[in-house]
Short mmCIF file of C-alpha atoms in Angstrom, two decimals:
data_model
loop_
_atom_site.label_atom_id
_atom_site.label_comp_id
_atom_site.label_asym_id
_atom_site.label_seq_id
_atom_site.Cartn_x
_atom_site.Cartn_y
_atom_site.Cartn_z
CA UNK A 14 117.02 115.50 106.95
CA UNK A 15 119.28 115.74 103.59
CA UNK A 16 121.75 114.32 106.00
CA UNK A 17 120.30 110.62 106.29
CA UNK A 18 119.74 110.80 102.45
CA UNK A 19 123.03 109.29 100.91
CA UNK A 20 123.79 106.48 104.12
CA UNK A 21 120.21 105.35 104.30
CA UNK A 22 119.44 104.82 100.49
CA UNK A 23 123.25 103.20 99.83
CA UNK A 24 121.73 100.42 101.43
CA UNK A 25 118.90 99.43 98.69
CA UNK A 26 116.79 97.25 100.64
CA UNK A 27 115.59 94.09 99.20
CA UNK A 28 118.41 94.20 97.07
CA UNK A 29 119.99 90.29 96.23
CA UNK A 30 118.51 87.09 97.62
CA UNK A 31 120.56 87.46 101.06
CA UNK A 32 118.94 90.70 101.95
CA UNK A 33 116.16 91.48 104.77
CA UNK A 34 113.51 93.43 104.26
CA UNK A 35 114.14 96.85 105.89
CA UNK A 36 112.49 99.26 107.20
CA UNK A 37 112.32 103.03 108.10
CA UNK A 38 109.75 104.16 111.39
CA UNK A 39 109.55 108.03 111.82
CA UNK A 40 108.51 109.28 114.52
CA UNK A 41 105.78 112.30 113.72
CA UNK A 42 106.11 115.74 115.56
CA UNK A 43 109.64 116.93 115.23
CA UNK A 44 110.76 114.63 113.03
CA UNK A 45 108.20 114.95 109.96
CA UNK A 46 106.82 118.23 111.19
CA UNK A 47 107.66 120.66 113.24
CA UNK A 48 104.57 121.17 115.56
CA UNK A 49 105.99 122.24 118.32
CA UNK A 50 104.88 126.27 118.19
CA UNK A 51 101.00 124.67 117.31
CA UNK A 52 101.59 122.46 120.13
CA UNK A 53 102.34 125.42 122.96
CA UNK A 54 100.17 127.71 121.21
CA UNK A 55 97.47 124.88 122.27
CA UNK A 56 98.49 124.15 125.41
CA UNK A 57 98.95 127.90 126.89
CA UNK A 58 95.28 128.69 125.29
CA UNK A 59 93.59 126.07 126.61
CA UNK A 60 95.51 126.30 130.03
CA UNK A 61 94.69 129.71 129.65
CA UNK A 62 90.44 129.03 129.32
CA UNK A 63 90.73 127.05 133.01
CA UNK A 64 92.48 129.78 134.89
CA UNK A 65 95.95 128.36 134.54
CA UNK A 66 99.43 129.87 132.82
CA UNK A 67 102.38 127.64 130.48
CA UNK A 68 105.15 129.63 129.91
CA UNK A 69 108.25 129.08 127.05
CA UNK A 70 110.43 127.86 129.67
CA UNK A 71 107.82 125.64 131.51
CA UNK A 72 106.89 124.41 128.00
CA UNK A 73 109.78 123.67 126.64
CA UNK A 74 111.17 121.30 130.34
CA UNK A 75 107.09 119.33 129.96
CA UNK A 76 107.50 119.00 125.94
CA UNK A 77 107.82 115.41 125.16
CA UNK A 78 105.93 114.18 128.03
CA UNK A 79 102.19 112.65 128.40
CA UNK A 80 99.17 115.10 128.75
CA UNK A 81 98.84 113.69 131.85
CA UNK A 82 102.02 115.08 133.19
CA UNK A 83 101.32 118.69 131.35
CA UNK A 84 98.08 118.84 133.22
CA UNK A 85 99.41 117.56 136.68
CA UNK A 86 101.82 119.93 136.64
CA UNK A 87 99.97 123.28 135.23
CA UNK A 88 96.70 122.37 137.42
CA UNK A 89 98.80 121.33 140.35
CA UNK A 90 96.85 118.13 140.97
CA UNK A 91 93.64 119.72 141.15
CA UNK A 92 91.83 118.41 138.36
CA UNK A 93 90.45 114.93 138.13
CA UNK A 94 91.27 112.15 135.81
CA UNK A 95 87.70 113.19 133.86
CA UNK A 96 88.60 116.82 133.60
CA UNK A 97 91.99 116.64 132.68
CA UNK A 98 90.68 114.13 129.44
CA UNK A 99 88.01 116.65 128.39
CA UNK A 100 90.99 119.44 128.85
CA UNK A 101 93.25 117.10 126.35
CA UNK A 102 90.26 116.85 123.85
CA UNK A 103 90.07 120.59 123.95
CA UNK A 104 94.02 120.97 123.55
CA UNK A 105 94.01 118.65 120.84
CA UNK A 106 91.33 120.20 118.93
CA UNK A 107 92.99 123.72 119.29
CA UNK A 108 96.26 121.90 117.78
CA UNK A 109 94.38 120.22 114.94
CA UNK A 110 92.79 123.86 113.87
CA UNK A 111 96.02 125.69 114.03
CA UNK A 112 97.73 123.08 111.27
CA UNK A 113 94.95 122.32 109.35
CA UNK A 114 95.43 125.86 108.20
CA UNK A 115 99.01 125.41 107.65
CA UNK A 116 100.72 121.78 107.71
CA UNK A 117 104.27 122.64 109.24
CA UNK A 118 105.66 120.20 106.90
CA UNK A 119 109.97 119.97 107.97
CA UNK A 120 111.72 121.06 105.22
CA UNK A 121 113.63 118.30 103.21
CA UNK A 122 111.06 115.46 104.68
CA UNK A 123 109.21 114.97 101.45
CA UNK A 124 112.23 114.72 99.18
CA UNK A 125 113.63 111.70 101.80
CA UNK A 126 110.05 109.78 101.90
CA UNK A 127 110.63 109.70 97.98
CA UNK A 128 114.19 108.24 97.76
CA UNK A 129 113.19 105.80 100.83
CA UNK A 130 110.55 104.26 98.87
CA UNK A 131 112.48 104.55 96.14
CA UNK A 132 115.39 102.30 97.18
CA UNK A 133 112.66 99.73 98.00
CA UNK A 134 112.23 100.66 102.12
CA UNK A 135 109.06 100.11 103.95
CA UNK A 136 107.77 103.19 105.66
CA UNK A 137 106.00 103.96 108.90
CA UNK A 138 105.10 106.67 111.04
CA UNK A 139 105.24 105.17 115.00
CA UNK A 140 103.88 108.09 116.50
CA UNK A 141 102.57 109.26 120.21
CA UNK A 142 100.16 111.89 119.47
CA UNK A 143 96.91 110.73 118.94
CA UNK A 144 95.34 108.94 115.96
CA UNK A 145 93.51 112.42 115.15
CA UNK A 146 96.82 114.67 114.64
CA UNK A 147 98.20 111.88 112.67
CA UNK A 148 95.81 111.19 110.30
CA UNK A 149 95.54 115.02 109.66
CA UNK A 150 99.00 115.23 108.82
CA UNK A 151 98.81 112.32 106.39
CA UNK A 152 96.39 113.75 104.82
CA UNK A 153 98.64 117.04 104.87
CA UNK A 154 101.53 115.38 103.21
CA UNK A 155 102.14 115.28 99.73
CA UNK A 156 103.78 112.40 99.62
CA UNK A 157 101.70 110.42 102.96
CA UNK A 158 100.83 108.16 100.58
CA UNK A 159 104.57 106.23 100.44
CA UNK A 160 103.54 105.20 103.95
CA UNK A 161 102.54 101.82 104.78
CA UNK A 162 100.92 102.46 107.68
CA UNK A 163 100.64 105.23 110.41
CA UNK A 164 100.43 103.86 114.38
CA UNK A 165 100.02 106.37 116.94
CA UNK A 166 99.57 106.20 120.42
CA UNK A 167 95.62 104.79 120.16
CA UNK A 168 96.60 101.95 118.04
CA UNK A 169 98.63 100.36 121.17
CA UNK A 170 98.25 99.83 124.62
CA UNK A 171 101.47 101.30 126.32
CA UNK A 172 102.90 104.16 125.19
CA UNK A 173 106.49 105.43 124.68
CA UNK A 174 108.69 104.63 126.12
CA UNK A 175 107.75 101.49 125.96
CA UNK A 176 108.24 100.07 122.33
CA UNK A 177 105.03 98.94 121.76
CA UNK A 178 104.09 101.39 118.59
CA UNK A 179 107.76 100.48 116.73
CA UNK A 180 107.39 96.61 117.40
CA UNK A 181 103.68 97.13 115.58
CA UNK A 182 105.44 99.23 113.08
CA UNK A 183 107.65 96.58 112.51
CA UNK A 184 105.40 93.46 112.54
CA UNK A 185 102.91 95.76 109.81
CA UNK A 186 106.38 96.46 107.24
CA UNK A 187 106.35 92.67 107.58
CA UNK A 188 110.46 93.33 108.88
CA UNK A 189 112.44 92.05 112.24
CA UNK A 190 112.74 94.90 114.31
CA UNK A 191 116.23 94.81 114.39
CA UNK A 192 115.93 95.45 110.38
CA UNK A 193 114.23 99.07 110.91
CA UNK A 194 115.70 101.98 111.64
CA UNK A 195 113.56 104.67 113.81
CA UNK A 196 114.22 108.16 113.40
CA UNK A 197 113.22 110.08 116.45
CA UNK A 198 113.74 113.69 118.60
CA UNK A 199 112.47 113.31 122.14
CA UNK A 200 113.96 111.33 124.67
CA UNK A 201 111.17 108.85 125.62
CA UNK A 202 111.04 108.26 121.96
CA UNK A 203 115.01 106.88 121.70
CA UNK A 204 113.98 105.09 124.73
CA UNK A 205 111.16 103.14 122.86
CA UNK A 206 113.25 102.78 120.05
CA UNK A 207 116.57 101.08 121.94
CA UNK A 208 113.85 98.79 123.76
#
């Protein structure tokens, strides 16, 4: 993310009496780190343990989507709403093992927390994994710490698309949401972040 580096801090927030507050809400995996592998290494293991197969290519069309629609689609419909929540448990354990043991940090996204705060933006993370993954990558992070506050998709009712985790990102920076920028990768994600 060197890229965002010189535009984003250029604009000093809380610089001068006339200024806003600003803000800056990542989204988490594939923004911050790149947990996409852990995440299909999860989801084709635990498909794997019920009798069911996830390939790359069927991976890579679900990625971005709800558990709900993973599991609709690899069980066929065949599972009910109890199963396919104890099957997400499982998937998300698997995930959390596989980067405890090595935090797939994105290159470059430490040095850009550091200059954000820096230049006097509040941070967030608005992210739609689950409160477990996120807190584990906080505490991954070597510099979680310059984050006001980490949302993810337990902290609000619906999820993304709609914008409900970046309007609480926003109203916890204390900033109008049209004063935060939200850097995102999936599609439903840009979604919740236009709305």
């Amino acid at each position: 993310m060197p890229w965002a580096l010189p535009a984003l801090t250029r604009l000093r927030a809380g610089k001068g009496a006339h200024m806003h507050t600003l803000g800056v809400i990542f989204d988490m995996d594939g923004v911050l780190v790149d947990s996409k592998p852990a995440h299909f290494a999860s989801w084709q293991a635990s498909a794997a343990d019920r009798g069911f197969s996830l390939d790359q290519a069927q991976y890579d069309r679900l990625f971005g989507h709800g558990y709900q629609v993973f599991i609709r689609e690899l069980a066929d419909g065949h599972l009910d709403a109890e199963a396919a929540l104890e099957w997400y448990h499982d998937k998300e354990a698997r995930y959390r093992a596989i980067v405890r043991t090595r935090p797939p940090v994105m290159p470059g996204a430490e040095d850009l927390l550091v200059a954000l705060d820096e230049a006097g933006f509040g941070l967030a993370i608005g992210s739609a994994g689950p409160r477990g993954n996120v807190e584990l990558i906080q505490q991954s992070m070597r510099e979680g710490q310059r984050f006001r506050l980490w949302l993810s998709a337990d902290d609000v009712t619906h999820p993304k698309p709609a914008p409900d985790v970046f309007l609480a990102c926003a109203k916890g920076l204390g900033c109008a949401p049209e004063h935060c920028l939200v850097v995102e990768d999936s599609l439903h994600g840009l979604a919740a972040a236009r709305a």
